[in-house]
PDB file of C-alpha atoms in Angstrom:
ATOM      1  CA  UNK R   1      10.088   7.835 -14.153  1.00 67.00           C
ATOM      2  CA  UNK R   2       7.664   4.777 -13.446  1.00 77.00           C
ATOM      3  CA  UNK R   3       4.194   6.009 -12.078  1.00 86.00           C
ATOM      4  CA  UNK R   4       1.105   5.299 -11.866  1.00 91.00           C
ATOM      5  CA  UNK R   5      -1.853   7.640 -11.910  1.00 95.00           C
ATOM      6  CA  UNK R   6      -5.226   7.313 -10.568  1.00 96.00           C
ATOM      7  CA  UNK R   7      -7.837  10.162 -11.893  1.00 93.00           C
ATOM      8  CA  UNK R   8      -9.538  11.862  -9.643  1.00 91.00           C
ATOM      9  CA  UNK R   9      -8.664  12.115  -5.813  1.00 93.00           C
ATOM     10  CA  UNK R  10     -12.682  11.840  -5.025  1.00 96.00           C
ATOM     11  CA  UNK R  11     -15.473   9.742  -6.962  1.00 97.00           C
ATOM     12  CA  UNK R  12     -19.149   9.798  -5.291  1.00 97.00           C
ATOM     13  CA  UNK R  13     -21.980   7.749  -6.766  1.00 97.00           C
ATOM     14  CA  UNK R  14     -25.217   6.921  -5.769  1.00 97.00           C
ATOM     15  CA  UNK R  15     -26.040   3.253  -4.490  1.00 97.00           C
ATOM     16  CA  UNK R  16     -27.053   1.066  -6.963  1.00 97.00           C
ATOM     17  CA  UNK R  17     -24.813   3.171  -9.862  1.00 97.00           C
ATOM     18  CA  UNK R  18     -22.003   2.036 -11.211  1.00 97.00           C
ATOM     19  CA  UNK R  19     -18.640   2.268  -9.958  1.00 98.00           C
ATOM     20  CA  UNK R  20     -15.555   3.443 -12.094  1.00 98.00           C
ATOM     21  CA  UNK R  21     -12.231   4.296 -10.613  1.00 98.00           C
ATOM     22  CA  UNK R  22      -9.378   5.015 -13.121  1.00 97.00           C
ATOM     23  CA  UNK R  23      -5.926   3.846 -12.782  1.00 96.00           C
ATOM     24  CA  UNK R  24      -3.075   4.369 -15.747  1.00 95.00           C
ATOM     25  CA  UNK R  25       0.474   2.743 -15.378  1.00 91.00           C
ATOM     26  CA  UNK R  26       3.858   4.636 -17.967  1.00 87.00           C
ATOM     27  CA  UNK R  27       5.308   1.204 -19.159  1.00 76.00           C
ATOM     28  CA  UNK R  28       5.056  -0.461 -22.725  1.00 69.00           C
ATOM     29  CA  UNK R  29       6.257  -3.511 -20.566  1.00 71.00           C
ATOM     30  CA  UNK R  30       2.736  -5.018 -18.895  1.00 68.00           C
ATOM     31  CA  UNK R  31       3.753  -5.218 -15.355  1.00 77.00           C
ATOM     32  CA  UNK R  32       1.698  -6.628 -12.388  1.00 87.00           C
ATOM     33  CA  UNK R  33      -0.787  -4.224 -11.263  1.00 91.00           C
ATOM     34  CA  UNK R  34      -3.056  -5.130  -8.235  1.00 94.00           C
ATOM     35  CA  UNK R  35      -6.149  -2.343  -6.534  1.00 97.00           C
ATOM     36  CA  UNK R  36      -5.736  -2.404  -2.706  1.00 96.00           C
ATOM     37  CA  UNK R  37      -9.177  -1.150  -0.852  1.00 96.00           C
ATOM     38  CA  UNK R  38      -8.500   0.667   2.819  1.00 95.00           C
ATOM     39  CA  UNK R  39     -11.700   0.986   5.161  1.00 93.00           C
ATOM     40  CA  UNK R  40     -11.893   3.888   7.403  1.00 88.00           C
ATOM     41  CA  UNK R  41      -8.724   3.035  10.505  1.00 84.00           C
ATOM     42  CA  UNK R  42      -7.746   0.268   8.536  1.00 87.00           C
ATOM     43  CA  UNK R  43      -4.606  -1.335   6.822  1.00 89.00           C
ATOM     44  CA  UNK R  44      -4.834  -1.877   2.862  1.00 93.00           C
ATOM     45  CA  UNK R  45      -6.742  -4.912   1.527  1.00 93.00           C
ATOM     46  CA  UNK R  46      -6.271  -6.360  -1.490  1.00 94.00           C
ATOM     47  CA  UNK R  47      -9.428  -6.380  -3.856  1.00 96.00           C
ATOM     48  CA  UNK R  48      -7.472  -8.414  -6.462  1.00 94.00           C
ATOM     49  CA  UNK R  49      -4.430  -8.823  -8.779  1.00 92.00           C
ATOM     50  CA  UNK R  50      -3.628  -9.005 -12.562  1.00 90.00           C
ATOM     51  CA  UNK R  51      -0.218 -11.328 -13.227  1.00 80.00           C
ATOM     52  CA  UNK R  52      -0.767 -11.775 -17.209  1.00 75.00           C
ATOM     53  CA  UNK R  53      -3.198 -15.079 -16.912  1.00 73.00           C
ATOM     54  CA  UNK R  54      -6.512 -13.095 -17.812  1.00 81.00           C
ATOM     55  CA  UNK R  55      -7.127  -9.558 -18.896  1.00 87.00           C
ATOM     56  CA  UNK R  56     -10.176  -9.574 -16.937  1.00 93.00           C
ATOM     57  CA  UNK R  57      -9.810  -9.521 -13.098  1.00 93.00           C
ATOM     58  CA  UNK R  58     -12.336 -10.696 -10.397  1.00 94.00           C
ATOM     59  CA  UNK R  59     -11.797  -9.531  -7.191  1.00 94.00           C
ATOM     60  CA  UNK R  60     -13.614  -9.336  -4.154  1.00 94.00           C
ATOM     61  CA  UNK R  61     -16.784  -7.793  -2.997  1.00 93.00           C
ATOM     62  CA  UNK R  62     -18.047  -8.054  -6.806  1.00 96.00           C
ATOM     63  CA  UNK R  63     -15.338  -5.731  -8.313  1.00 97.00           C
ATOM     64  CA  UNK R  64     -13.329  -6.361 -10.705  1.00 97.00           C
ATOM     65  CA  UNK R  65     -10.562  -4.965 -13.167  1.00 96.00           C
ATOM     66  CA  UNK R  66      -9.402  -5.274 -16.406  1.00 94.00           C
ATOM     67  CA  UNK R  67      -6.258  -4.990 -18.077  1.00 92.00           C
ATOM     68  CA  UNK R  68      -5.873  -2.852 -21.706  1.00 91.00           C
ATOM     69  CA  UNK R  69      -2.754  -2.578 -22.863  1.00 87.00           C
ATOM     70  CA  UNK R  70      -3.197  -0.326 -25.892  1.00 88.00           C
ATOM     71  CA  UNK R  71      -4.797   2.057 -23.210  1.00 91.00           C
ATOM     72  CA  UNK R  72      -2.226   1.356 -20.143  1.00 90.00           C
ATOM     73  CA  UNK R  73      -4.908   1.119 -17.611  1.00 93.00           C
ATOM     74  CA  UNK R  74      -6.331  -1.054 -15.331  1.00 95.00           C
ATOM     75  CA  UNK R  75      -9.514   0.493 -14.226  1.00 97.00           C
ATOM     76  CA  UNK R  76     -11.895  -0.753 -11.447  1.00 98.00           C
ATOM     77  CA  UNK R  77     -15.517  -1.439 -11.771  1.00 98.00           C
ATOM     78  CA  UNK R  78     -18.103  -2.901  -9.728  1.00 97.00           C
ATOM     79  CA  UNK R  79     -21.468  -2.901 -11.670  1.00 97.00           C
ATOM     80  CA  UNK R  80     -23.887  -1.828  -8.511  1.00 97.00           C
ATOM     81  CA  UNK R  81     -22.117   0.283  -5.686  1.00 97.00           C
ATOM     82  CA  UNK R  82     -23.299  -0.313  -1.822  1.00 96.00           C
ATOM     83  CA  UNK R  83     -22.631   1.805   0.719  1.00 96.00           C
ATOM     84  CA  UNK R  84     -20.247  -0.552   2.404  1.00 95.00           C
ATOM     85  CA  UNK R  85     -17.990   0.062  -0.487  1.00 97.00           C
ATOM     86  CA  UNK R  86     -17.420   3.762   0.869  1.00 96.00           C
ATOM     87  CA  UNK R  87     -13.646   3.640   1.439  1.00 96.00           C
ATOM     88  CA  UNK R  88     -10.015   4.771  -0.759  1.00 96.00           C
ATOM     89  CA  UNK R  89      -8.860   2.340  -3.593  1.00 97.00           C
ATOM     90  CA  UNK R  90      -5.059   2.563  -4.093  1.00 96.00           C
ATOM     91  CA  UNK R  91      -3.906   0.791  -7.433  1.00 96.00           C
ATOM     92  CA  UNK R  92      -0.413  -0.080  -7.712  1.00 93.00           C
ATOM     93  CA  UNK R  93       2.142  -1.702 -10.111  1.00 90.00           C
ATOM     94  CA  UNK R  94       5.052  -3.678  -9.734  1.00 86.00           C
ATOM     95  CA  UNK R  95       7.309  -2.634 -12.637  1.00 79.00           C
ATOM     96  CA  UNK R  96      10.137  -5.343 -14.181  1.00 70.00           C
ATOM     97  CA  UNK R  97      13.773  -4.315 -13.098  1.00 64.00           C
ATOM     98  CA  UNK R  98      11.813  -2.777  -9.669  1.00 64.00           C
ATOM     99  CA  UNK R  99      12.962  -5.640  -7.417  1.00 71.00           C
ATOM    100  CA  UNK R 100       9.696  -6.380  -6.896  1.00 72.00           C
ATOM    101  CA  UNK R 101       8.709  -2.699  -5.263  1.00 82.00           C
ATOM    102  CA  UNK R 102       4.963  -1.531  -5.365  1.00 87.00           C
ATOM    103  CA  UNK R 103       4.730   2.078  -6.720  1.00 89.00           C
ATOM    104  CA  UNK R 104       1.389   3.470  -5.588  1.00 92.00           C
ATOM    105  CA  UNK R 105      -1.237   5.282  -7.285  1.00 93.00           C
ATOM    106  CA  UNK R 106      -2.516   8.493  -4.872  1.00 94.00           C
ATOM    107  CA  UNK R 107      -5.626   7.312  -4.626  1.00 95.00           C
ATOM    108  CA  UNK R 108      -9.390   7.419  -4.816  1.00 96.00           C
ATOM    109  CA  UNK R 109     -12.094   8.116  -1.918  1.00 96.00           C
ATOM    110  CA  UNK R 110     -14.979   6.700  -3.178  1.00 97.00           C
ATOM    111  CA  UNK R 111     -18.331   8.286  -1.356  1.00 97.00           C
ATOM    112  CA  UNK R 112     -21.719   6.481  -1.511  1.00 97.00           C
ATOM    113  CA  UNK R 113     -24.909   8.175  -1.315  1.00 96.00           C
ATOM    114  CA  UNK R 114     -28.214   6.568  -0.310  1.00 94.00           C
TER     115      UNK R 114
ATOM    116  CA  UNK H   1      -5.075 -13.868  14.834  1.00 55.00           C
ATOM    117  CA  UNK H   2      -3.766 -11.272  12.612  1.00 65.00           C
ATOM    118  CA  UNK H   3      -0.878 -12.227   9.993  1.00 91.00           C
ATOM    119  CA  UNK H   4       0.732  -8.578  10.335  1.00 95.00           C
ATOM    120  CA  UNK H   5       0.555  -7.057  13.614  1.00 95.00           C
ATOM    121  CA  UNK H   6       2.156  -3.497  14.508  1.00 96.00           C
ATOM    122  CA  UNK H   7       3.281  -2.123  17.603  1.00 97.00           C
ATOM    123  CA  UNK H   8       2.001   0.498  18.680  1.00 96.00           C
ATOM    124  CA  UNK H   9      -1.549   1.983  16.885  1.00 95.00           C
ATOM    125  CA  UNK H  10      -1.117   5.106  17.632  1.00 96.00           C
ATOM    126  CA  UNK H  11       1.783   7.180  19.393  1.00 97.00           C
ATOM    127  CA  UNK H  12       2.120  10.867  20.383  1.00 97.00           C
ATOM    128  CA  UNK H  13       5.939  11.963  20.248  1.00 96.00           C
ATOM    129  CA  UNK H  14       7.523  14.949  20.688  1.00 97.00           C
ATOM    130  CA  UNK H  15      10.655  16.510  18.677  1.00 97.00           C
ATOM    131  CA  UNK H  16      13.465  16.001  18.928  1.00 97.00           C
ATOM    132  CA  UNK H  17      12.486  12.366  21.012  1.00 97.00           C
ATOM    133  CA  UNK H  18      13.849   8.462  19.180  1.00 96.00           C
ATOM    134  CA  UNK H  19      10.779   6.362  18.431  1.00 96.00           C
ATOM    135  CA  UNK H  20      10.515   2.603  17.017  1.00 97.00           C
ATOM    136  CA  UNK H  21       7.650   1.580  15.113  1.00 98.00           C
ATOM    137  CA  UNK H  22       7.777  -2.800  15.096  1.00 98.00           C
ATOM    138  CA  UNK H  23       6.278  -4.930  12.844  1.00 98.00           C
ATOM    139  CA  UNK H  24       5.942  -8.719  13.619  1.00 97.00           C
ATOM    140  CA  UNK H  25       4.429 -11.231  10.601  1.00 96.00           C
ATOM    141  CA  UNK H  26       3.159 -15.060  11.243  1.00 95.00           C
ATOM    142  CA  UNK H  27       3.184 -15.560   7.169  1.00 91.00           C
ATOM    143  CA  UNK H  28       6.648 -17.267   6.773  1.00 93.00           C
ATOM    144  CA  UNK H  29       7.483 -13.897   3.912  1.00 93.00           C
ATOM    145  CA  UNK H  30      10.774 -13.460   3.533  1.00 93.00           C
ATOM    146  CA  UNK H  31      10.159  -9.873   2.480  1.00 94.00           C
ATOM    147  CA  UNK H  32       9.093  -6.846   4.437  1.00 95.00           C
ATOM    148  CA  UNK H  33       8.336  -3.681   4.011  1.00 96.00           C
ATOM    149  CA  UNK H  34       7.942  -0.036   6.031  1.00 97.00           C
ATOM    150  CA  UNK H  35       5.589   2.526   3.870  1.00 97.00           C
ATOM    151  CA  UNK H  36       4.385   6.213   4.913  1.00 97.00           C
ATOM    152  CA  UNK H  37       0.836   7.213   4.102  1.00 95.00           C
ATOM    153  CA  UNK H  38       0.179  10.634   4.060  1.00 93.00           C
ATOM    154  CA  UNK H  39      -3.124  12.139   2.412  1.00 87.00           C
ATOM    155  CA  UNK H  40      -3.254  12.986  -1.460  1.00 86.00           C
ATOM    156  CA  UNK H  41      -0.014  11.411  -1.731  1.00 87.00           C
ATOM    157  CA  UNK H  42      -0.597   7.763  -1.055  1.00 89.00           C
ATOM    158  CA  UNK H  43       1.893   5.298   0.074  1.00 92.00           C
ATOM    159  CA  UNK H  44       5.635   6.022  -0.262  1.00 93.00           C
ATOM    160  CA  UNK H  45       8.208   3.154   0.037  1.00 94.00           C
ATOM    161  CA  UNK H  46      10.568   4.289   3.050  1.00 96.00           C
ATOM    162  CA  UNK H  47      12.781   1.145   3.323  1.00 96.00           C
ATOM    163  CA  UNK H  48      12.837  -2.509   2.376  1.00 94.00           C
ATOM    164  CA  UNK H  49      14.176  -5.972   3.266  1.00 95.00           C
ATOM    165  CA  UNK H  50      14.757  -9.195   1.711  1.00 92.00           C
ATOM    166  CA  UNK H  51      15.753 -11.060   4.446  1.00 90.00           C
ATOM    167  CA  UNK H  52      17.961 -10.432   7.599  1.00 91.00           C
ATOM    168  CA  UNK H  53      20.729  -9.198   6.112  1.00 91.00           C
ATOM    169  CA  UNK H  54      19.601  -7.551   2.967  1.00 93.00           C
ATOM    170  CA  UNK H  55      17.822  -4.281   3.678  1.00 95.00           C
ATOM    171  CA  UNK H  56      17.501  -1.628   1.137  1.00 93.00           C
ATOM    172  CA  UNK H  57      16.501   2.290   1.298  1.00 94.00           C
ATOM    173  CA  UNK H  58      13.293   3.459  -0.766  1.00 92.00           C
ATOM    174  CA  UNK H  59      11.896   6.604  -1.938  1.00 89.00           C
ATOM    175  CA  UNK H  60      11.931   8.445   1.724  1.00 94.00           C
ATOM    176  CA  UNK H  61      14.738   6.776   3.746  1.00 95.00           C
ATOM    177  CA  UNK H  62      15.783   9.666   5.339  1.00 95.00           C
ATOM    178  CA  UNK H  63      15.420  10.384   8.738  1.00 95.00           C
ATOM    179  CA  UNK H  64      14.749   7.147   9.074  1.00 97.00           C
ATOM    180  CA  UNK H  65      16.825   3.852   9.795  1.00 97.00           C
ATOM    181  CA  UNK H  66      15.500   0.327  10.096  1.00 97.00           C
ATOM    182  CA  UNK H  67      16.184  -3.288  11.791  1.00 96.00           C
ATOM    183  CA  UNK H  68      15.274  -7.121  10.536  1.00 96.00           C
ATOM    184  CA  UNK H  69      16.127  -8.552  13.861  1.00 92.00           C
ATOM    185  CA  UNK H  70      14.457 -11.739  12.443  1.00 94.00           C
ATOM    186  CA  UNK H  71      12.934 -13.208   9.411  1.00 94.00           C
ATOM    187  CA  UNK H  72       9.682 -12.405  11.521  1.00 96.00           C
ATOM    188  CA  UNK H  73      10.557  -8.943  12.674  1.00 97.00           C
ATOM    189  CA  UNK H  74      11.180  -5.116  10.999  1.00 98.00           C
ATOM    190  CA  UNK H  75      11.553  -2.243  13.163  1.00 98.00           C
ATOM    191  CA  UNK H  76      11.520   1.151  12.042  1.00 98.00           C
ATOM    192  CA  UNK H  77      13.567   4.003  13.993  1.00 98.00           C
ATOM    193  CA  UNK H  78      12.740   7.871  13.858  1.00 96.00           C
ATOM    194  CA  UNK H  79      16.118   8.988  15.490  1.00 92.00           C
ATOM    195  CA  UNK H  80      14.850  12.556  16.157  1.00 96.00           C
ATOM    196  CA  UNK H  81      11.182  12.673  15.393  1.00 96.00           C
ATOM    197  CA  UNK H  82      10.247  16.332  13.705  1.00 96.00           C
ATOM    198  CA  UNK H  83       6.731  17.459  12.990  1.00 96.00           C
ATOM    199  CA  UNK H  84       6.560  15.991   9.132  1.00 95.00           C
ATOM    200  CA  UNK H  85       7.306  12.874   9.891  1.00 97.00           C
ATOM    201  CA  UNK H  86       3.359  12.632  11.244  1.00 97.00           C
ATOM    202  CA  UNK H  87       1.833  10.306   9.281  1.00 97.00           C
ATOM    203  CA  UNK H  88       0.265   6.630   9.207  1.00 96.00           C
ATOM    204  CA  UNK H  89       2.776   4.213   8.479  1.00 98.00           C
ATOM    205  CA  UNK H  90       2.371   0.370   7.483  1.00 97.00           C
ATOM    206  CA  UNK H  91       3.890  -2.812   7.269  1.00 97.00           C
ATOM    207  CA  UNK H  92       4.057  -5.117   4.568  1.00 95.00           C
ATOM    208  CA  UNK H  93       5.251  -8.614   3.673  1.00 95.00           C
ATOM    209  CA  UNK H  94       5.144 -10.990   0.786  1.00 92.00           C
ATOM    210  CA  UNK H  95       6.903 -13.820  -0.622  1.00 88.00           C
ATOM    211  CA  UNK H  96       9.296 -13.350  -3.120  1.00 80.00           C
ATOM    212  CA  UNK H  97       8.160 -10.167  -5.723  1.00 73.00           C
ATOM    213  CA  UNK H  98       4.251 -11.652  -4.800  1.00 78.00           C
ATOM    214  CA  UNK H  99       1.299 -10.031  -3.641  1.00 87.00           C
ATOM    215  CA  UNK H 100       1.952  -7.519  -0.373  1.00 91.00           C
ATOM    216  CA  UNK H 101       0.320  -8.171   2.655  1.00 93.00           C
ATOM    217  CA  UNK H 102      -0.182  -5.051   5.023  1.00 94.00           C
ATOM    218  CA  UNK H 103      -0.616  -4.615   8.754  1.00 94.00           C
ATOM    219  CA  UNK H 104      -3.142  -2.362  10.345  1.00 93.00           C
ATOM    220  CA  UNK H 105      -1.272   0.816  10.473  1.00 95.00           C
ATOM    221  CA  UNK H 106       0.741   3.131  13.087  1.00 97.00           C
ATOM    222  CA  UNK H 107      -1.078   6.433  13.806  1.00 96.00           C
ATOM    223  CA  UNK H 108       2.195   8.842  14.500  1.00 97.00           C
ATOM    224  CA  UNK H 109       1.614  12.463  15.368  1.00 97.00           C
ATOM    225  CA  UNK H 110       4.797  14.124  16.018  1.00 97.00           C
ATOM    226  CA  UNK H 111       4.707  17.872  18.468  1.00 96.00           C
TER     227      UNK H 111
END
């Protein structure tokens, strides 16, 4: 089955460090993949998107993504980490033959210490 | 003004009682969506619609039904609410296969 995995349900760095969050996909077909942010009480946000243009992603809030396909992944970085960037990352991948349906990593709670 | 607004933010049900979660978008999407978020397992596709009169079940439809009374509206219906149906459930849109666009989230504790 299509899936997506995302390593490691919690990820805590210090401020300043660098940020990392893993995310794999299970297709030899490159599919849109996209990494959705969600603030504490808050609906999903979309940090940013890749559609095949560029294997490296900008996003928003100085993160960005890029794409591998010999690895499958699509992991998120963001050089220096701030404490406003304390929140879960979801990644998620639209698969071809899906109908266009997001299938959703489980996520990652990413903790910032000061 | 919000693009994706959901009605209401939080409820407190009890079993055994019909609920309906609503969704309203501004965006012009022809496609909408109803997810569950539950923790550790993040979001799982419950039903989906491609306009009015093409709605489809996801991962999780049951227990569930829903309603695209309009190009701008998707309701979702608990007809007998039970205890694992608590969760945080959103509402998404997007044109076409594009990017999804979610709403702030329904808070749904079921007694």
């Amino acid at each position: 089955a299509q899936s997506v995995t995302q390593l490691g349900s919690h990820v805590s760095v210090s401020e300043g460090a660098l940020v990392l969050l893993r995310c794999n996909y299970s297709s030899s077909v490159p599919p849109y993949l996209f990494w959705y942010v969600q603030y504490p009480n808050q609906g999903l946000q979309l940090l940013l998107k890749y559609t095949s243009a560029a294997t490296l992603v900008k996003g928003i809030n100085g993160f960005e993504a890029e794409f591998k396909k010999s690895e499958t992944s699509f992991h998120l970085t963001k050089p220096s980490a701030h404490m406003s960037d304390a929140a879960e990352y979801f990644c998620a991948v639209i698969y071809g033959g899906s109908q266009g349906n997001l299938i959703f990593g489980k996520g990652t709670k990413l903790s910032v210490k000061p | 003004d919000a693009d994706v607004t959901q009605t209401p933010r939080n409820r407190i049900t009890k079993t055994g009682k019909r609920i309906m979660l609503e969704c309203s978008q501004t965006k012009g999407h022809d496609r909408m969506y109803w997810y569950r978020q539950d923790p550790g397992l993040g979001l799982r596709l419950i039903y989906y619609s491609f306009d009015v009169k093409d709605i489809n079940k996801g991962e999780i439809s049951d227990g569930y039904s829903v309603s695209r009374q309009a190009q701008a509206k998707f309701s979702l219906s608990l007809e007998s609410a039970i205890p694992n149906q608590t969760a945080l459930y959103f509402c998404a849109t997007s044109w076409g296969g594009e990017t999804q666009y979610f709403g702030p989230g329904t808070r749904l504790l079921v007694l």
